[in-house]
Coordinates of C-alpha atoms in Angstrom, one line a residue:
M1 CA 114.4 152.3 110.4
K2 CA 114.7 150.2 113.4
I3 CA 111.7 148.1 114.5
F4 CA 112.6 147.5 118.2
G5 CA 114.2 150.0 120.5
P6 CA 117.5 149.0 122.5
F7 CA 115.5 148.0 125.7
P8 CA 112.7 145.8 124.4
R9 CA 115.3 144.4 121.9
A10 CA 117.7 143.3 124.8
I11 CA 114.7 141.7 126.7
C12 CA 114.0 139.8 123.8
I13 CA 117.5 138.5 123.2
V14 CA 117.9 137.6 126.7
L15 CA 114.5 135.8 126.9
G16 CA 115.4 134.0 123.3
I17 CA 118.7 132.7 124.5
A18 CA 117.0 131.4 127.9
V19 CA 114.3 129.6 126.0
L20 CA 116.8 128.1 123.7
A21 CA 118.9 126.6 126.4
A22 CA 115.8 125.2 128.2
C23 CA 113.4 124.0 126.0
P24 CA 112.9 120.4 124.9
A25 CA 113.2 118.7 121.5
T26 CA 109.5 119.0 120.9
V27 CA 109.7 122.8 120.2
A28 CA 112.7 122.3 117.8
A29 CA 110.7 124.5 115.2
D30 CA 110.2 127.3 117.8
K31 CA 114.0 127.2 118.7
R32 CA 114.9 127.5 114.8
A33 CA 112.5 130.4 114.6
N34 CA 114.0 132.2 117.7
L35 CA 117.5 131.5 116.3
A36 CA 116.5 133.0 112.9
R37 CA 115.0 136.2 114.5
Y38 CA 117.9 136.9 116.6
A39 CA 120.4 136.6 113.9
Q40 CA 118.2 138.9 111.8
W41 CA 118.2 141.3 114.7
E42 CA 121.9 141.3 115.1
I43 CA 122.6 141.6 111.1
L44 CA 120.1 144.5 110.9
D45 CA 122.1 146.1 113.8
G46 CA 125.4 145.9 111.8
A47 CA 126.8 142.6 113.2
R48 CA 129.7 141.2 111.2
T49 CA 129.4 137.8 113.0
L50 CA 127.0 135.8 115.3
P51 CA 129.4 134.4 118.2
V52 CA 126.4 133.8 120.5
L53 CA 124.8 131.6 118.0
A54 CA 128.0 129.9 117.0
K55 CA 128.8 129.0 120.6
L56 CA 125.2 127.6 120.9
A57 CA 125.6 125.7 117.8
Y58 CA 129.0 124.4 119.2
R59 CA 127.4 123.4 122.5
D60 CA 125.0 121.4 120.6
A61 CA 127.6 119.6 118.5
I62 CA 129.5 118.8 121.8
S63 CA 126.2 117.2 123.2
E64 CA 125.8 115.4 119.9
L65 CA 129.5 113.8 120.2
R66 CA 128.9 112.9 123.6
N67 CA 125.6 110.9 122.4
G68 CA 128.0 109.3 119.7
N69 CA 126.1 111.3 116.8
T70 CA 129.1 112.1 114.8
E71 CA 127.3 113.2 111.7
A72 CA 124.8 115.4 113.5
A73 CA 127.8 117.2 115.3
E74 CA 129.6 117.7 112.2
K75 CA 126.4 119.7 110.9
K76 CA 126.5 121.7 113.8
L77 CA 129.9 122.3 113.7
H78 CA 129.8 123.8 110.3
Q79 CA 126.7 125.7 111.0
A80 CA 128.7 127.4 113.6
L81 CA 131.4 128.3 111.5
T82 CA 128.6 130.0 109.2
Y83 CA 128.0 132.1 112.2
Y84 CA 131.7 132.7 113.2
P85 CA 134.1 131.8 110.5
H86 CA 137.1 132.5 112.8
Y87 CA 136.1 130.0 115.8
P88 CA 139.1 128.1 116.6
D89 CA 137.6 125.5 118.8
V90 CA 135.2 124.5 116.0
Y91 CA 138.2 123.6 114.0
F92 CA 139.8 121.9 116.6
T93 CA 137.1 119.7 117.3
L94 CA 136.6 118.8 113.6
S95 CA 140.5 118.1 113.3
S96 CA 139.8 115.5 116.4
I97 CA 136.8 114.0 114.7
K98 CA 138.6 113.4 111.5
L99 CA 141.7 112.0 113.3
R100 CA 139.4 109.3 115.0
Q101 CA 138.0 108.5 111.5
M102 CA 141.6 108.3 110.0
N103 CA 140.5 111.1 107.5
M104 CA 143.2 113.2 105.9
E105 CA 141.3 116.3 106.4
T106 CA 142.8 116.2 110.1
T107 CA 145.7 118.2 109.1
I108 CA 143.8 120.7 107.1
Y109 CA 141.3 121.5 109.7
L110 CA 144.0 121.7 112.2
G111 CA 145.9 124.3 110.1
Q112 CA 142.7 126.3 109.6
A113 CA 142.4 126.1 113.6
F114 CA 145.8 127.9 114.1
V115 CA 144.9 130.3 111.2
A116 CA 141.7 131.1 112.9
M117 CA 143.3 131.6 116.3
W118 CA 145.7 134.0 114.5
H119 CA 143.0 136.2 113.1
D120 CA 140.5 136.0 115.9
F121 CA 142.0 138.6 118.5
S122 CA 139.7 137.3 121.4
S123 CA 141.3 133.7 120.9
H124 CA 144.8 135.0 120.0
R125 CA 145.0 137.3 123.2
L126 CA 143.7 134.3 125.7
F127 CA 146.5 132.3 124.1
V128 CA 149.0 134.7 124.6
A129 CA 147.9 135.8 128.2
N130 CA 147.6 132.3 129.1
T131 CA 151.2 131.6 128.1
V132 CA 152.5 134.6 129.8
V133 CA 150.9 133.2 133.2
F134 CA 151.7 129.4 132.6
I135 CA 155.4 129.7 132.4
P136 CA 155.9 131.5 135.7
Y137 CA 153.7 128.7 137.4
V138 CA 155.5 126.1 136.1
L139 CA 159.0 127.6 137.0
F140 CA 157.4 128.1 140.7
L141 CA 156.6 124.4 141.0
A142 CA 159.9 123.1 139.2
S143 CA 161.8 125.6 141.7
F144 CA 159.9 124.0 144.6
I145 CA 160.9 120.5 143.6
V146 CA 164.5 121.7 143.1
C147 CA 164.5 123.4 146.6
F148 CA 163.0 120.0 148.2
A149 CA 166.1 118.2 146.6
F150 CA 168.6 120.6 147.8
A151 CA 167.1 121.1 151.3
F152 CA 167.3 117.2 151.8
K153 CA 170.7 117.4 150.3
Y154 CA 172.6 120.2 152.1
L155 CA 170.4 121.3 155.0
P156 CA 172.1 118.4 157.2
F157 CA 175.8 120.3 156.3
A158 CA 174.6 123.3 158.0
A159 CA 172.7 121.6 160.8
H160 CA 175.8 119.9 161.7
K161 CA 177.6 123.2 162.5
V162 CA 174.8 124.5 164.6
Q163 CA 174.2 121.3 166.4
E164 CA 178.3 121.4 167.3
F165 CA 177.7 125.2 168.2
L166 CA 174.7 124.3 170.5
R167 CA 176.6 121.2 172.3
S168 CA 179.8 123.0 172.6
R169 CA 179.0 126.7 173.3
M170 CA 175.5 126.4 175.0
R171 CA 175.5 122.7 176.1
A172 CA 171.7 122.5 174.7
G173 CA 169.9 119.1 174.9
A174 CA 168.4 117.6 172.1
A175 CA 170.9 119.6 169.8
G176 CA 170.2 118.0 166.4
F177 CA 166.4 118.3 166.6
T178 CA 167.2 122.0 167.8
A179 CA 169.4 122.7 164.9
Y180 CA 166.9 121.6 162.4
L181 CA 164.1 123.7 164.1
L182 CA 166.3 126.7 163.9
L183 CA 167.4 126.3 160.2
L184 CA 163.7 125.8 159.2
L185 CA 162.0 128.3 161.3
P186 CA 162.6 131.3 158.8
L187 CA 160.7 129.1 156.3
L188 CA 158.0 128.6 158.5
I189 CA 157.8 132.3 159.5
A190 CA 157.8 133.7 156.0
P191 CA 156.4 130.7 153.6
G192 CA 156.7 131.1 149.9
I193 CA 158.8 130.0 146.8
V194 CA 160.7 133.3 146.9
T195 CA 162.0 133.2 150.7
T196 CA 162.4 129.5 150.3
L197 CA 164.9 129.7 147.2
A198 CA 166.4 133.0 148.6
Y199 CA 167.2 131.3 152.1
L200 CA 168.3 127.7 150.8
T201 CA 170.7 129.6 148.2
V202 CA 172.5 131.6 151.3
V203 CA 172.6 128.3 153.6
C204 CA 173.5 125.8 150.6
W205 CA 175.5 127.6 148.2
V206 CA 178.8 127.2 150.0
F207 CA 178.5 123.4 149.7
M208 CA 177.2 122.9 146.3
Y209 CA 179.0 121.7 143.3
R210 CA 179.4 123.8 140.0
R211 CA 176.6 122.5 138.3
E212 CA 174.0 122.8 141.2
K213 CA 175.1 126.7 141.5
F214 CA 174.5 127.1 137.8
L215 CA 171.1 125.6 138.4
V216 CA 170.5 128.0 141.2
F217 CA 171.3 131.0 139.0
T218 CA 169.2 129.6 136.2
L219 CA 166.1 129.6 138.5
V220 CA 166.7 132.8 140.1
T221 CA 167.3 134.7 136.8
P222 CA 163.9 134.5 135.4
F223 CA 162.4 135.8 138.6
V224 CA 164.7 138.6 138.7
I225 CA 164.1 139.5 135.1
L226 CA 160.3 139.4 135.7
G227 CA 160.5 141.6 138.8
L228 CA 162.9 144.3 137.5
F229 CA 161.8 144.3 133.8
G230 CA 157.9 143.4 134.3
S231 CA 156.7 146.3 132.8
V232 CA 157.2 144.9 129.5
L233 CA 154.4 142.5 130.4
R234 CA 152.2 145.4 131.3
P235 CA 150.2 145.1 127.9
F236 CA 148.9 141.7 129.0
T237 CA 147.0 143.5 131.7
P238 CA 144.4 144.9 129.5
L239 CA 144.0 141.9 127.5
T240 CA 142.6 139.8 130.4
D241 CA 140.2 142.4 131.6
P242 CA 137.0 142.4 129.7
G243 CA 136.2 146.1 130.7
S244 CA 139.5 147.6 129.2
L245 CA 139.5 149.9 126.1
T246 CA 141.3 147.3 124.4
S247 CA 138.8 144.4 124.9
L248 CA 136.1 147.2 124.1
M249 CA 137.5 148.0 120.9
A250 CA 137.9 144.4 119.8
R251 CA 134.0 143.9 120.5
A252 CA 133.2 146.9 118.6
N253 CA 134.9 145.2 115.7
D254 CA 131.9 142.6 115.1
S255 CA 129.5 143.8 117.7
A256 CA 126.2 144.9 116.5
G257 CA 124.7 148.4 117.9
D258 CA 124.6 148.1 121.3
D259 CA 124.0 151.1 123.7
Q260 CA 125.8 149.5 126.6
L261 CA 128.8 149.3 124.8
I262 CA 128.6 152.8 123.8
R263 CA 128.4 153.6 127.7
Q264 CA 131.3 151.6 128.5
L265 CA 133.4 153.1 125.7
D266 CA 132.5 156.6 127.0
R267 CA 133.7 155.8 130.3
A268 CA 137.1 154.0 129.1
K269 CA 139.2 156.8 128.5
V270 CA 143.2 156.1 128.2
E271 CA 145.5 158.9 127.0
G272 CA 146.9 158.4 123.7
L273 CA 143.9 156.1 122.4
E274 CA 141.2 159.1 122.0
A275 CA 141.2 158.4 118.3
E276 CA 140.7 155.0 118.4
R277 CA 138.1 155.2 121.0
N278 CA 136.4 157.6 119.0
I279 CA 136.7 155.2 116.1
A280 CA 135.0 152.5 118.2
L281 CA 132.1 154.7 119.1
G282 CA 131.6 155.8 115.6
L283 CA 131.1 152.4 114.3
I284 CA 128.7 151.3 117.2
H285 CA 126.5 154.6 116.5
Q286 CA 126.7 153.8 113.0
R287 CA 125.2 150.5 113.4
N288 CA 122.7 152.1 115.7
E289 CA 121.8 154.3 112.5
Q290 CA 122.8 157.5 114.5
Y291 CA 124.6 159.0 111.9
G292 CA 125.1 162.2 113.1
A293 CA 126.8 161.2 116.3
A294 CA 129.0 158.7 114.2
A295 CA 130.1 161.5 111.9
D296 CA 131.0 163.5 114.9
H297 CA 133.0 160.7 116.6
F298 CA 134.8 160.0 113.2
F299 CA 135.8 164.0 112.8
R300 CA 137.2 163.8 116.3
S301 CA 139.2 160.9 115.3
I302 CA 140.5 162.6 112.1
S303 CA 141.4 165.6 114.1
L304 CA 143.4 163.6 116.5
R305 CA 145.2 161.5 114.0
P306 CA 144.9 162.8 110.5
D307 CA 147.3 160.6 109.1
D308 CA 145.1 157.5 109.8
S309 CA 142.9 156.1 106.7
S310 CA 140.2 154.5 109.3
G311 CA 138.4 157.7 110.4
Y312 CA 138.3 158.8 106.5
I313 CA 136.7 155.5 105.4
N314 CA 134.3 155.2 108.3
L315 CA 133.2 158.9 107.7
G316 CA 132.7 158.1 103.9
N317 CA 130.5 155.3 104.7
V318 CA 128.3 157.4 107.2
Y319 CA 127.7 159.9 104.2
F320 CA 127.4 156.8 101.6
L321 CA 124.5 155.1 103.9
Q322 CA 122.8 158.5 103.8
G323 CA 122.9 158.6 99.9
Q324 CA 125.5 161.6 100.0
Y325 CA 128.0 159.8 97.7
E326 CA 129.8 162.9 96.6
K327 CA 130.9 163.5 100.0
A328 CA 131.5 159.8 100.7
L329 CA 133.8 159.9 97.8
E330 CA 135.7 162.7 99.1
G331 CA 136.4 160.9 102.3
Y332 CA 137.3 157.6 100.5
R333 CA 139.9 159.8 98.2
T334 CA 141.5 161.2 101.1
A335 CA 142.0 157.8 102.7
Q336 CA 143.4 156.4 99.2
G337 CA 145.9 159.2 99.6
I338 CA 147.0 158.1 103.1
E339 CA 146.8 154.3 102.2
P340 CA 146.5 153.5 98.6
L341 CA 146.5 149.8 99.0
D342 CA 143.9 149.5 101.6
P343 CA 141.6 146.8 100.4
V344 CA 138.6 148.2 102.5
G345 CA 139.2 151.6 101.2
Q346 CA 139.4 150.7 97.7
Y347 CA 136.2 148.5 97.9
A348 CA 134.5 151.2 99.4
L349 CA 135.9 153.6 96.7
A350 CA 134.5 151.4 94.0
Q351 CA 131.0 151.5 95.5
A352 CA 131.3 155.0 95.8
Y353 CA 132.1 155.3 91.8
I354 CA 129.2 152.9 90.8
K355 CA 126.7 155.4 92.4
T356 CA 128.4 158.4 90.6
L357 CA 128.5 156.4 87.4
M358 CA 132.4 156.0 87.2
M359 CA 132.5 152.7 86.0
K360 CA 136.0 152.6 84.8
E361 CA 137.6 154.0 87.7
S362 CA 135.2 151.6 89.7
S363 CA 136.8 148.6 87.8
I364 CA 140.2 149.7 88.6
A365 CA 139.2 150.4 92.3
L366 CA 137.8 146.6 92.7
Q367 CA 140.8 145.2 90.8
L368 CA 143.2 146.7 93.7
A369 CA 141.0 145.7 96.5
A370 CA 141.1 142.2 95.2
A371 CA 144.8 142.1 94.5
N372 CA 145.3 143.5 98.0
G373 CA 142.9 140.8 100.0
I374 CA 139.4 142.0 100.3
E375 CA 138.3 138.4 100.1
K376 CA 140.2 137.6 103.2
V377 CA 138.1 140.7 104.5
K378 CA 135.0 139.2 103.3
A379 CA 135.8 136.0 104.8
S380 CA 135.6 137.4 108.5
Y381 CA 131.8 138.1 107.8
T382 CA 129.3 135.7 108.5
P383 CA 127.3 135.2 105.0
D384 CA 124.0 136.7 105.8
A385 CA 125.8 139.9 107.3
L386 CA 128.2 140.2 104.0
A387 CA 124.8 140.0 101.9
H388 CA 123.4 142.7 104.1
A389 CA 126.4 145.2 104.1
V390 CA 126.2 147.8 101.6
V391 CA 129.9 149.2 102.4
L392 CA 132.4 147.6 104.8
P393 CA 133.5 149.4 107.7
K394 CA 137.4 150.0 108.5
T395 CA 137.8 148.3 111.7
F396 CA 140.7 147.6 114.2
S397 CA 143.4 145.3 112.7
N398 CA 145.1 142.9 115.3
G399 CA 148.4 145.2 115.1
Q400 CA 146.3 147.9 116.0
L401 CA 144.6 146.2 119.0
W402 CA 148.0 145.0 120.4
R403 CA 149.3 148.8 120.0
A404 CA 146.4 149.8 122.1
A405 CA 147.0 147.1 124.7
R406 CA 150.7 148.2 124.9
I407 CA 149.6 151.9 125.6
E408 CA 146.8 150.9 127.9
G409 CA 149.0 148.6 129.8
K410 CA 151.5 151.5 130.7
T411 CA 148.7 153.4 132.4
A412 CA 146.9 150.3 134.1
S413 CA 146.3 150.8 137.8
S414 CA 146.8 147.4 138.5
D415 CA 149.0 144.5 137.3
Y416 CA 147.1 141.2 136.5
L417 CA 150.1 139.3 136.5
E418 CA 151.3 140.4 139.9
Q419 CA 148.0 139.7 141.4
I420 CA 147.8 135.9 140.4
L421 CA 151.5 135.5 141.3
L422 CA 151.2 137.2 144.6
P423 CA 150.0 134.2 146.4
F424 CA 153.1 132.3 145.8
T425 CA 155.7 134.9 145.8
R426 CA 154.2 136.5 148.7
F427 CA 155.9 139.6 147.8
P428 CA 155.5 142.3 144.9
R429 CA 157.5 141.4 141.8
N430 CA 160.0 144.2 142.2
T431 CA 160.6 143.2 145.9
A432 CA 160.8 139.5 145.2
A433 CA 163.5 140.3 142.4
W434 CA 165.5 142.3 144.9
I435 CA 165.2 139.7 147.5
L436 CA 166.5 136.7 145.2
L437 CA 169.3 139.0 143.9
V438 CA 170.5 140.0 147.2
S439 CA 170.4 136.7 148.3
L440 CA 172.5 135.3 145.4
V441 CA 175.0 138.0 145.9
A442 CA 175.3 137.4 149.5
A443 CA 175.6 133.6 149.0
I444 CA 178.6 134.5 146.6
I445 CA 180.3 137.0 149.0
L446 CA 179.7 134.3 152.2
S447 CA 181.3 131.5 150.3
R448 CA 184.4 133.6 149.7
L449 CA 184.7 134.9 153.3
V450 CA 183.9 131.4 155.3
K451 CA 187.2 129.7 155.5
P452 CA 187.0 126.0 154.3
A453 CA 188.4 124.4 157.5
R454 CA 185.3 125.7 159.3
L455 CA 182.8 124.0 157.2
T456 CA 180.8 120.6 157.4
F457 CA 182.5 117.9 155.4
Q458 CA 182.0 114.1 154.7
C459 CA 183.7 111.2 156.5
G460 CA 186.5 110.0 153.9
N461 CA 185.1 106.5 154.6
C462 CA 181.3 106.3 155.0
G463 CA 180.1 109.8 154.1
K464 CA 178.8 110.9 157.3
L465 CA 179.0 114.4 158.1
T466 CA 181.7 115.6 160.3
C467 CA 183.8 118.7 160.7
Y468 CA 187.2 119.9 162.3
R469 CA 186.1 119.6 165.7
C470 CA 184.8 116.0 165.5
C471 CA 186.7 114.3 162.8
N472 CA 189.7 111.9 163.3
S473 CA 192.7 112.2 160.9
E474 CA 195.1 110.1 162.8
R475 CA 195.3 107.5 159.8
E476 CA 196.0 110.3 156.7
I477 CA 192.3 110.3 156.0
R478 CA 189.6 112.4 157.7
I479 CA 187.1 110.0 158.8
C480 CA 184.2 110.5 161.4
Q481 CA 184.0 109.4 165.1
D482 CA 181.9 106.2 164.6
C483 CA 184.4 105.0 161.8
A484 CA 187.5 105.9 164.2
G485 CA 185.9 104.0 166.9
T486 CA 185.5 101.3 164.4
I487 CA 189.1 100.7 163.7
A488 CA 190.5 102.0 167.4
G489 CA 193.2 99.7 168.8
V490 CA 193.6 98.0 165.3
T491 CA 197.3 98.0 164.0
S492 CA 196.8 95.6 160.9
E493 CA 196.4 97.6 157.7
R494 CA 194.4 94.9 156.0
V495 CA 192.0 94.5 159.2
V496 CA 191.6 98.4 159.2
E497 CA 190.6 98.3 155.5
A498 CA 188.3 95.4 156.0
L499 CA 186.6 97.0 159.0
L500 CA 186.2 100.2 157.2
R501 CA 184.8 98.5 154.0
Q502 CA 182.2 96.7 156.4
K503 CA 181.3 100.0 158.0
R504 CA 180.9 102.0 154.5
Q505 CA 178.9 99.3 153.0
A506 CA 176.3 99.0 156.0
I507 CA 176.0 102.9 156.1
L508 CA 175.8 103.2 152.0
V509 CA 172.8 100.5 152.0
S510 CA 171.2 102.3 155.1
R511 CA 171.6 105.7 153.3
R512 CA 170.2 104.7 150.0
K513 CA 167.2 103.1 151.6
A514 CA 166.3 106.4 153.3
A515 CA 166.9 107.9 149.9
R516 CA 164.7 105.9 148.0
F517 CA 162.0 106.8 150.4
Y518 CA 161.8 110.5 149.8
S519 CA 163.5 111.0 146.5
V520 CA 160.5 109.3 144.9
L521 CA 158.0 111.9 146.6
L522 CA 158.5 114.2 143.5
P523 CA 160.1 113.3 140.1
G524 CA 163.6 115.0 139.7
V525 CA 164.4 114.9 143.3
R526 CA 166.2 111.7 143.5
D527 CA 168.3 112.7 140.2
I528 CA 169.1 116.0 141.7
S529 CA 170.2 114.5 144.7
F530 CA 172.5 111.9 143.0
G531 CA 174.4 114.6 140.9
K532 CA 172.1 114.3 137.6
I533 CA 171.3 117.8 137.4
T534 CA 170.1 118.3 133.8
R535 CA 168.1 115.1 134.0
G536 CA 166.7 116.0 137.3
F537 CA 165.6 119.6 136.2
F538 CA 164.1 118.1 133.1
L539 CA 162.0 115.9 134.9
A540 CA 160.9 118.2 137.4
A541 CA 159.8 120.5 134.5
V542 CA 157.9 117.8 132.8
F543 CA 156.2 116.9 136.0
S544 CA 155.3 120.7 136.9
F545 CA 154.0 121.4 133.3
S546 CA 151.8 118.2 133.4
I547 CA 150.2 119.0 136.9
I548 CA 149.4 122.6 136.0
Q549 CA 147.9 121.5 132.9
I550 CA 145.6 118.7 134.9
Y551 CA 144.6 121.5 137.5
T552 CA 143.9 124.3 135.0
K553 CA 142.5 121.9 132.2
G554 CA 144.4 123.6 129.8
Y555 CA 143.7 127.3 130.5
M556 CA 144.8 129.5 133.3
I557 CA 142.4 132.3 132.0
K558 CA 139.2 130.9 130.4
D559 CA 137.1 132.7 127.8
P560 CA 133.8 134.1 130.0
T561 CA 131.6 134.0 127.2
S562 CA 132.4 130.4 126.4
L563 CA 129.0 128.2 126.8
V564 CA 131.2 124.8 126.7
D565 CA 132.6 123.7 129.7
E566 CA 133.9 120.1 128.5
V567 CA 137.6 120.0 128.2
P568 CA 138.7 117.8 125.3
L569 CA 140.3 114.3 126.4
W570 CA 143.7 114.8 124.9
K571 CA 144.2 118.0 127.4
L572 CA 143.5 115.6 130.1
V573 CA 145.4 112.4 128.8
L574 CA 148.6 113.9 127.8
P575 CA 149.5 115.6 131.2
I576 CA 148.4 112.3 132.9
V577 CA 151.1 110.6 130.5
G578 CA 153.4 113.3 131.4
V579 CA 153.1 112.9 135.4
V580 CA 153.4 109.0 134.9
W581 CA 156.3 109.1 132.6
S582 CA 158.2 111.5 134.6
Y583 CA 157.3 109.3 138.1
V584 CA 158.5 106.1 136.0
F585 CA 161.8 107.8 134.8
S586 CA 162.6 109.0 138.1
I587 CA 161.9 106.0 140.3
F588 CA 163.7 103.4 137.9
S589 CA 166.9 106.1 137.4
K590 CA 170.1 104.2 138.0
Q591 CA 172.1 105.5 141.2
K592 CA 175.3 105.7 140.0
Y593 CA 176.6 108.1 142.5
D594 CA 176.9 108.5 146.1
F595 CA 174.1 110.1 148.0
R596 CA 176.2 113.0 148.7
G597 CA 179.7 113.4 147.2
Q598 CA 182.9 113.2 149.1
R599 CA 183.5 116.5 150.4
D600 CA 186.6 117.8 152.4
H601 CA 186.9 121.3 152.4
N602 CA 190.2 121.3 154.1
V603 CA 192.1 120.2 151.0
R604 CA 192.5 122.8 148.2
H605 CA 190.5 121.1 145.5
R606 CA 187.2 119.6 146.1
P607 CA 186.9 116.0 144.9
K608 CA 184.7 115.1 142.2
E609 CA 181.4 112.9 142.8
H610 CA 182.6 109.4 142.7
K611 CA 181.0 106.5 141.0
L612 CA 180.3 103.5 143.2
D613 CA 180.5 99.7 142.2
N614 CA 177.8 97.0 143.4
H615 CA 179.7 96.6 146.7
G616 CA 180.0 100.6 147.5
A617 CA 183.6 100.9 146.8
R618 CA 184.5 104.1 144.6
V619 CA 185.5 103.5 140.9
A620 CA 188.3 105.3 139.3

């Protein structure tokens, strides 16, 4: 019989936790008494674990660590594990403590942390959901850096043609400024990484080298796949919603009898998951000792899915708890016929055999339960809850919860991933994918239609931008008007060569000074500008990953039930090291290539980018 009704009990729990958080050290005995009473209420109501107490103990352990009391912190951490055996944060903290102590137990605790994360669905889903959200953010920032590099490298090519048009056809003043304004106007009107990447792809594609085109294609492809085939990510939407049926089912695994959870489950109806919803409702009603309602829900689950052993095992538990052992045995035997090696079913069958004095059959069932992992099931219970449990409920496995997430995700009215990416993409995923795909196709078609003779190219001497309208080709090399003016009237080939070399060196020095200024703003820009595509993109990716880690403190989606806001030091130190490392490698990279390759689109084959010696001359 229950001593407290649900409403007074809930008030006592809230007041108890508030007192625990606020009371001073002088009332430590009262705190322990309150903890013990809360634990007793939860266990009597059927809780398998006590996550609230575990998180309180973990918070106290972090406070002890902050005060330098490592021994007390370890005791609190081990206490947290008695309340919540699969608590990954505790194992990670123990591992970091042992690492500072140079203790060999570091690897043991670290391995246990990953095992706990795998078994604990809440930690598992948070890790997966964070990874799914984190990757697009890294790609967004890395794509922005690549766009920044290509904009500085290739927009002047397009601006030169616009400038020539404004001067020759419209006779506009300040043609250079107006040309850049016209080119940047679309980005100002429709800002966003999708529009920027699409626009620069169309404008700059015709001027790019093959490796640069491959990089653009590599950046566009993930966004196109994410948009056109984003339905495969819909299962992650229920994982991030605490009110989804999947989340409620996960809570029903360990929660005590909770009338509020019952009301939430009653409202959370998903087509294809009615059997699972009835199992979850039956588990909570059973813990509330409402055996009639629990049996009704288990019967509905069996009628919806007669090939699932969960309904039969839990229905048998309802009869067992009421002392109807023959009926319980019937349910367990039916479950055995469906899933003969299920450890929970075999363990329950053994308990029913004992009650009906069938000791030989009980011994065989216990052996089968032990051989198929009943100890692992028991390890997920807090010791007090396991001692109080007469029979073990058949709860949802991680595989069943992932299946529920996939089914619920297909019917989800909102897409969580799209909601968090929309501020950056400015378009729904499908629309963004088609924009990028159309821009890529348009860029390829445009590069085939535009005649090379009409494109901007670089002066064969100094690399200054020119075109067929303003270049000079009298001396078997296409040079700009400035270089042509430098050698005007000179007939000696040696003098011409010396004057051109002097002009080239002066231009290269000024250009590299300008390049040093803007190319260090973001890691990877300098390398991409100088033709080191792989190295540049790698630096951009490391920088993007580190910046997002610092901004999010390791988690894009945080656990709403966590009581600890402190971030482990390594989660801040490693990203800072990544930012510093990417800047250092970007700033001190050797500039072996000219700022822009020698490009003359009037020849059949485009020359390769040339290395320069210390005097600015090309090296063969």
